[in-house]
Short mmCIF file of C-alpha atoms and ligand atoms in Angstrom, two decimals:
data_model
loop_
_atom_site.label_atom_id
_atom_site.label_comp_id
_atom_site.label_asym_id
_atom_site.label_seq_id
_atom_site.Cartn_x
_atom_site.Cartn_y
_atom_site.Cartn_z
CA MET J 1 94.78 116.06 92.43
CA ILE J 2 92.42 114.08 94.54
CA CYS J 3 92.00 110.36 94.50
CA LEU J 4 89.51 108.28 96.16
CA GLY J 5 90.53 104.42 96.92
CA ILE J 6 88.57 101.47 97.56
CA GLU J 7 89.80 98.65 99.26
CA SER J 8 87.76 95.33 99.13
CA THR J 9 90.20 92.24 98.63
CA ALA J 10 89.03 90.31 101.74
CA HIS J 11 87.85 91.05 104.91
CA THR J 12 87.87 95.00 104.93
CA PHE J 13 85.65 97.56 103.03
CA GLY J 14 87.81 100.51 103.07
CA ALA J 15 87.80 104.13 101.22
CA GLY J 16 90.62 106.57 101.62
CA ILE J 17 91.14 109.91 99.93
CA VAL J 18 94.65 110.94 99.16
CA THR J 19 96.34 113.89 97.25
CA ASN J 20 98.84 113.62 94.79
CA LYS J 21 101.17 115.04 96.91
CA GLY J 22 100.63 111.96 99.50
CA GLU J 23 98.59 113.39 101.98
CA VAL J 24 96.18 111.34 103.70
CA LEU J 25 92.82 113.37 103.85
CA SER J 26 90.70 110.30 105.20
CA ASN J 27 91.01 106.59 105.47
CA GLN J 28 87.54 105.00 106.56
CA ARG J 29 87.21 101.07 107.03
CA SER J 30 85.24 98.63 108.47
CA MET J 31 86.26 94.94 108.86
CA TYR J 32 84.15 92.05 108.99
CA THR J 33 85.19 90.33 111.97
CA THR J 34 83.69 87.13 113.83
CA ALA J 35 82.92 85.80 117.41
CA SER J 36 84.42 82.27 116.51
CA GLY J 37 85.25 80.92 113.11
CA GLY J 38 87.23 82.50 110.31
CA ILE J 39 86.14 84.52 107.10
CA HIS J 40 82.96 83.50 105.25
CA PRO J 41 83.40 85.03 101.56
CA MET J 42 79.69 85.40 101.37
CA LYS J 43 79.33 87.04 104.61
CA ALA J 44 82.28 89.47 104.23
CA THR J 45 80.53 90.07 100.94
CA LYS J 46 77.09 90.82 102.64
CA HIS J 47 78.94 93.03 105.17
CA HIS J 48 80.91 95.21 102.09
CA LEU J 49 77.70 95.74 100.44
CA LEU J 50 75.61 96.75 103.07
CA LEU J 51 78.06 99.10 104.15
CA CYS J 52 80.25 100.42 101.40
CA ASP J 53 78.37 103.68 100.39
CA LYS J 54 78.61 104.19 104.32
CA ILE J 55 82.15 103.85 104.40
CA ILE J 56 82.46 106.09 101.20
CA ASN J 57 80.43 108.79 102.52
CA SER J 58 82.08 108.93 105.60
CA ALA J 59 85.11 109.24 104.07
CA LEU J 60 84.37 112.19 102.13
CA GLU J 61 83.12 113.76 105.74
CA GLU J 62 86.07 112.97 106.96
CA ALA J 63 87.92 114.55 104.38
CA LYS J 64 85.52 117.71 104.01
CA LEU J 65 84.80 116.69 100.52
CA LYS J 66 81.91 116.88 98.30
CA LEU J 67 81.93 113.75 95.34
CA SER J 68 82.63 116.38 92.94
CA ASP J 69 85.81 117.35 94.59
CA LEU J 70 87.38 113.91 93.28
CA ASP J 71 89.56 113.67 90.60
CA LEU J 72 90.10 110.06 90.16
CA ILE J 73 88.78 106.84 91.63
CA ALA J 74 91.22 103.82 92.23
CA PHE J 75 90.21 100.59 93.36
CA SER J 76 91.85 97.14 94.34
CA GLN J 77 91.55 94.71 91.13
CA GLY J 78 93.52 91.98 92.90
CA PRO J 79 94.47 89.84 94.33
CA GLY J 80 91.63 88.51 96.54
CA LEU J 81 88.32 87.09 97.09
CA GLY J 82 86.69 87.23 93.75
CA GLN J 83 82.93 88.08 95.72
CA THR J 84 84.54 90.55 97.98
CA LEU J 85 86.69 92.33 95.22
CA ARG J 86 83.77 92.38 92.87
CA VAL J 87 81.73 94.90 95.70
CA GLY J 88 84.69 97.19 95.34
CA ALA J 89 85.19 97.25 91.43
CA VAL J 90 81.28 97.64 90.77
CA SER J 91 81.39 100.58 93.32
CA ALA J 92 84.21 102.61 91.86
CA ARG J 93 82.93 101.73 88.17
CA THR J 94 79.79 103.55 89.44
CA LEU J 95 81.22 106.72 90.84
CA SER J 96 83.70 106.67 87.78
CA LYS J 97 80.75 106.81 84.91
CA LEU J 98 78.87 109.05 87.49
CA LEU J 99 81.43 111.98 88.08
CA ASN J 100 83.05 111.41 84.57
CA VAL J 101 86.37 111.18 86.26
CA PRO J 102 89.31 108.27 85.54
CA LEU J 103 89.14 104.88 86.70
CA LEU J 104 92.02 102.88 87.71
CA GLY J 105 92.03 99.36 89.14
CA VAL J 106 95.65 98.61 91.17
CA ASN J 107 97.51 95.72 92.42
CA HIS J 108 96.43 95.68 96.52
CA CYS J 109 100.31 93.88 97.32
CA VAL J 110 102.18 96.52 95.30
CA ALA J 111 99.75 98.97 97.10
CA HIS J 112 101.14 98.21 100.49
CA ILE J 113 104.71 98.68 99.41
CA GLU J 114 104.00 102.11 97.71
CA ILE J 115 102.60 103.42 100.85
CA GLY J 116 105.12 101.98 102.70
CA LYS J 117 107.91 103.51 101.00
CA HIS J 118 106.11 106.95 100.92
CA LYS J 119 105.36 107.04 104.55
CA THR J 120 108.64 105.82 105.88
CA LYS J 121 110.87 107.65 102.87
CA LEU J 122 112.81 104.19 102.14
CA LYS J 123 113.88 104.52 98.46
CA ASP J 124 114.23 100.68 97.39
CA PRO J 125 113.74 98.33 100.19
CA ILE J 126 113.29 94.98 100.40
CA THR J 127 109.55 94.49 101.36
CA LEU J 128 108.14 91.83 103.97
CA TYR J 129 104.49 91.87 103.44
CA VAL J 130 102.79 89.83 105.59
CA SER J 131 99.01 90.12 105.91
CA GLY J 132 96.12 87.32 106.12
CA ALA J 133 96.54 86.00 102.63
CA ASN J 134 99.76 86.99 101.22
CA THR J 135 103.46 86.46 102.87
CA GLN J 136 105.90 87.62 100.42
CA ILE J 137 109.69 88.74 100.26
CA ILE J 138 109.45 91.42 97.65
CA ALA J 139 112.12 93.69 95.97
CA TYR J 140 112.20 95.67 92.75
CA ALA J 141 114.65 94.40 90.13
CA GLY J 142 114.55 94.42 86.14
CA ASN J 143 111.38 96.60 86.03
CA LYS J 144 109.19 94.48 88.24
CA TYR J 145 108.61 94.04 91.69
CA ARG J 146 109.91 90.58 91.93
CA VAL J 147 109.28 87.80 94.61
CA PHE J 148 112.39 86.44 96.06
CA GLY J 149 110.71 84.49 99.05
CA GLU J 150 107.09 83.26 99.64
CA THR J 151 104.74 81.14 101.55
CA LEU J 152 104.33 77.70 99.76
CA ASP J 153 100.71 77.42 101.52
CA ILE J 154 99.17 79.77 103.53
CA GLY J 155 100.00 83.24 104.49
CA VAL J 156 101.29 84.31 107.88
CA GLY J 157 98.27 86.15 109.32
CA LYS J 158 95.79 83.41 108.41
CA PHE J 159 98.09 80.96 110.00
CA LEU J 160 98.17 82.92 113.26
CA ASP J 161 94.02 83.45 112.97
CA THR J 162 93.56 79.67 112.66
CA ILE J 163 95.84 78.82 115.30
CA GLY J 164 93.78 81.42 117.29
CA ARG J 165 90.39 79.45 116.38
CA PHE J 166 91.87 76.53 117.26
CA MET J 167 92.57 78.20 120.79
CA GLY J 168 89.14 79.48 121.06
CA THR J 169 89.74 83.34 120.19
CA GLY J 170 87.85 84.61 117.09
CA PHE J 171 88.62 86.43 113.83
CA PRO J 172 91.16 88.23 113.86
CA GLY J 173 93.75 85.91 115.85
CA GLY J 174 96.70 87.79 115.29
CA PRO J 175 96.21 90.10 117.86
CA ALA J 176 95.16 87.88 120.25
CA ILE J 177 98.12 85.34 120.02
CA GLU J 178 100.52 88.21 120.33
CA ASN J 179 98.86 88.76 123.98
CA LEU J 180 98.80 84.91 125.12
CA ALA J 181 102.58 84.63 123.61
CA ALA J 182 103.41 87.86 126.04
CA LYS J 183 102.14 85.62 128.78
CA GLY J 184 104.27 82.15 127.66
CA LYS J 185 107.58 81.30 129.06
CA LYS J 186 108.42 77.96 127.97
CA TYR J 187 109.70 77.40 124.08
CA ILE J 188 107.78 74.34 122.91
CA GLU J 189 109.93 73.03 119.96
CA LEU J 190 107.68 73.00 116.46
CA PRO J 191 108.82 72.45 112.90
CA TYR J 192 110.85 74.92 111.55
CA SER J 193 109.84 75.14 107.87
CA ILE J 194 112.08 77.34 105.47
CA LYS J 195 112.89 75.76 102.06
CA GLY J 196 115.66 77.74 100.19
CA MET J 197 114.00 81.47 100.34
CA ASP J 198 110.46 80.14 100.71
CA PHE J 199 108.47 78.61 103.92
CA SER J 200 105.42 77.12 104.80
CA PHE J 201 102.82 76.96 107.95
CA ALA J 202 100.66 74.21 107.24
CA GLY J 203 102.64 71.31 108.77
CA ILE J 204 103.43 74.01 111.81
CA GLN J 205 99.48 74.42 111.79
CA THR J 206 98.72 70.74 112.31
CA LYS J 207 101.34 70.36 114.79
CA VAL J 208 100.27 73.17 116.93
CA ARG J 209 96.48 71.97 116.62
CA GLN J 210 97.74 68.59 118.02
CA LEU J 211 99.57 69.96 120.90
CA ILE J 212 96.23 72.20 121.95
CA GLU J 213 94.00 69.02 121.39
CA SER J 214 96.86 67.08 123.89
CA GLU J 215 96.07 69.62 126.55
CA ALA J 216 99.92 68.89 127.59
CA TYR J 217 100.61 72.50 127.24
CA SER J 218 99.49 76.15 127.87
CA ASN J 219 97.98 78.12 125.00
CA ASN J 220 100.30 80.72 126.42
CA ASP J 221 103.21 78.65 125.73
CA LEU J 222 101.98 77.42 122.34
CA ALA J 223 101.31 80.94 121.12
CA PHE J 224 105.05 82.06 122.51
CA SER J 225 106.70 79.02 120.71
CA THR J 226 104.30 79.55 117.84
CA GLN J 227 105.33 83.12 117.17
CA GLU J 228 109.39 82.42 118.13
CA THR J 229 109.24 79.48 115.43
CA VAL J 230 107.42 81.51 112.55
CA PHE J 231 108.94 85.07 112.97
CA ALA J 232 112.39 83.34 112.86
CA MET J 233 111.48 81.67 109.87
CA LEU J 234 110.42 85.04 108.44
CA THR J 235 113.45 86.95 109.83
CA GLU J 236 116.28 84.34 108.16
CA ALA J 237 114.55 84.33 104.81
CA THR J 238 114.55 88.11 104.91
CA GLU J 239 118.11 87.95 106.24
CA ARG J 240 119.16 85.83 103.21
CA ALA J 241 117.52 88.03 100.79
CA ILE J 242 119.56 91.09 101.95
CA ALA J 243 122.65 89.08 101.42
CA HIS J 244 121.42 87.91 97.86
CA ILE J 245 120.00 90.89 96.26
CA GLY J 246 122.48 93.60 98.20
CA LYS J 247 119.79 96.37 98.91
CA ASN J 248 120.47 98.52 102.61
CA GLU J 249 116.48 98.86 103.35
CA VAL J 250 114.15 96.55 104.68
CA LEU J 251 110.32 97.41 104.97
CA LEU J 252 107.64 95.58 107.08
CA THR J 253 104.05 95.87 105.93
CA GLY J 254 100.94 94.30 106.15
CA GLY J 255 98.55 93.47 108.78
CA VAL J 256 100.98 91.03 110.48
CA ALA J 257 103.37 93.99 111.00
CA ALA J 258 101.64 95.31 114.02
CA ASN J 259 103.25 92.37 115.73
CA LYS J 260 105.87 93.49 118.45
CA ARG J 261 108.04 90.19 118.46
CA LEU J 262 108.09 90.09 114.56
CA THR J 263 109.07 94.18 114.60
CA ARG J 264 112.00 93.28 117.09
CA MET J 265 113.23 90.01 115.62
CA LEU J 266 114.06 92.20 112.23
CA GLU J 267 114.98 95.07 113.87
CA THR J 268 117.71 92.91 115.59
CA MET J 269 118.84 91.36 112.29
CA CYS J 270 118.90 94.74 110.36
CA LYS J 271 120.94 96.35 113.04
CA SER J 272 123.35 93.70 112.63
CA ARG J 273 123.69 93.80 108.93
CA LYS J 274 123.59 97.43 109.26
CA VAL J 275 120.69 97.57 107.06
CA LYS J 276 117.92 100.40 107.68
CA PHE J 277 114.79 99.17 109.11
CA GLU J 278 111.29 100.73 109.08
CA VAL J 279 107.69 99.76 109.82
CA CYS J 280 104.59 101.00 107.71
CA PRO J 281 102.74 102.94 110.22
CA ARG J 282 100.14 100.98 111.91
CA GLU J 283 96.86 102.80 110.16
CA LEU J 284 98.42 102.07 107.00
CA SER J 285 99.56 98.83 107.11
CA GLY J 286 96.44 96.44 107.40
CA ASP J 287 94.25 96.82 104.36
CA GLN J 288 92.60 100.18 103.99
CA GLY J 289 91.73 102.41 100.88
CA ALA J 290 94.37 105.40 101.24
CA MET J 291 96.76 103.31 100.21
CA ILE J 292 94.80 102.07 97.09
CA ALA J 293 94.19 105.89 96.45
CA TRP J 294 97.95 106.65 96.69
CA GLN J 295 98.71 103.80 94.24
CA GLY J 296 96.30 105.00 92.05
CA ILE J 297 97.69 108.62 92.06
CA VAL J 298 101.26 107.25 91.33
CA GLU J 299 100.46 105.25 88.36
CA TYR J 300 98.04 108.30 86.94
CA SER J 301 100.79 110.29 87.34
CA ALA J 302 103.16 108.10 85.71
CA GLY J 303 100.76 107.94 82.68
CA LYS J 304 98.62 104.96 83.28
CA ARG J 305 94.85 104.61 81.99
CA GLN J 306 92.47 102.16 81.64
CA LYS J 307 89.01 101.87 79.71
CA ILE J 308 86.32 100.07 81.80
CA SER J 309 86.81 96.95 79.98
CA ASP J 310 89.96 96.48 81.55
CA THR J 311 88.71 96.92 84.86
CA GLU J 312 87.61 93.06 85.20
CA ILE J 313 89.11 91.86 88.83
CA ASN J 314 91.74 89.41 88.93
CA GLY J 315 91.69 87.19 92.21
CA LYS J 316 95.17 85.92 91.28
CA TRP J 317 97.03 89.01 90.25
CA ARG J 318 100.60 88.23 91.58
CA THR J 319 103.06 91.15 92.58
CA ASP J 320 105.76 90.09 90.11
CA GLN J 321 102.91 90.23 87.17
CA VAL J 322 102.33 94.40 87.46
CA GLU J 323 103.65 96.44 85.02
CA VAL J 324 105.57 98.80 87.10
CA ASN J 325 105.59 102.36 85.09
CA TRP J 326 106.42 104.50 87.61
CA ILE J 327 109.62 103.79 88.96
CA LYS J 328 112.62 104.95 86.43
P1 AMP I 401 95.63 92.48 106.64
O1 AMP I 401 95.19 91.31 105.41
O2 AMP I 401 96.98 92.98 105.99
O3 AMP I 401 94.67 93.25 106.63
O4 AMP I 401 96.06 91.88 107.76
C1 AMP I 401 95.29 90.98 108.62
C2 AMP I 401 96.03 89.90 109.27
O5 AMP I 401 97.04 90.62 110.19
C3 AMP I 401 95.47 89.09 110.14
O6 AMP I 401 95.38 87.81 109.83
C4 AMP I 401 95.42 89.41 111.59
O7 AMP I 401 95.68 88.14 112.50
C5 AMP I 401 96.89 89.92 111.61
N1 AMP I 401 97.29 90.81 112.89
C6 AMP I 401 96.80 91.91 113.34
N2 AMP I 401 97.22 92.31 113.83
C7 AMP I 401 98.49 91.32 114.63
C8 AMP I 401 99.30 91.14 115.69
N3 AMP I 401 99.15 92.18 116.43
N4 AMP I 401 99.74 90.24 115.59
C9 AMP I 401 99.59 89.10 114.63
N5 AMP I 401 99.16 89.33 113.41
C10 AMP I 401 98.53 90.40 113.60
MG1 MG I 402 96.62 93.30 102.85
#
């Protein structure tokens, strides 16, 4: 079985093709970026509309396949921005009708976890999912992916993007902050905001903004201190999740998983707890279509079917609301 997966929850329009053995045949994407400022939903939508057919064609070309070779179409049904989600949903419905093949809408966050498990061979991990919009500590328990800890305000990626914007970098700011931080030396104390298993970034964002505006510190030192503070928070909450839940594997995924400092902190913590730690391979950890295709295969193989009328997008579809039919 060959599945085309379409991703369009936010900044990225992606199309990936995956087999039922989990072989990624292609993974094409285009990310809406800006030289300055954050994501403008309408501009991101326009970007997706202009490029959707080109990306899908490139995915077919890369896989050396024709449209008629596809057996299943999967798309991100949520969570995400309503306008951008609709571009993927309409493309997927059209292809499914045209080719007369089944259509499945899948949850974007759960797709991040399943492709990570598949590629790292972890079986039952605690997942730290760190992306632009989402920051969650997730583990499977009682037939659902439960959220054991999460951000109370913004995602850590968006937080880093915003700090980057205050410092004058474009979108995405995360990689720029990582580069600045590598040159930082001095640790400036910032608010450390963990509430039970949850964490919050908005207050730290305000504080860093004030410090940038005060011009008392270099951006390098502020970027360094920002990373040290928020990554320590994420590591602390993940460590607590290990102690609570008693699982012995940790998976790191989402766009922010590309960050070497975060990876190193988690690695050190997991080692001291004798817990296996894996990072989802970089090309599959940010938003892309292959993870959506794989999630489609996983759910279809477990018997999930949808009518077109079931495929309405759900911008607020939470990880813990997903009916998990594929884990026995
Ligand atoms: P996603 O939404 O999962 O595609 O992830 C996108 C987010 O990942 C954006 O907020 C980026 O700033 C962030 N990101 C990408 N690379 C890095 C990095 N090296 N360090 C920190 N954040 C990053
Ligand atoms: Mg994501």
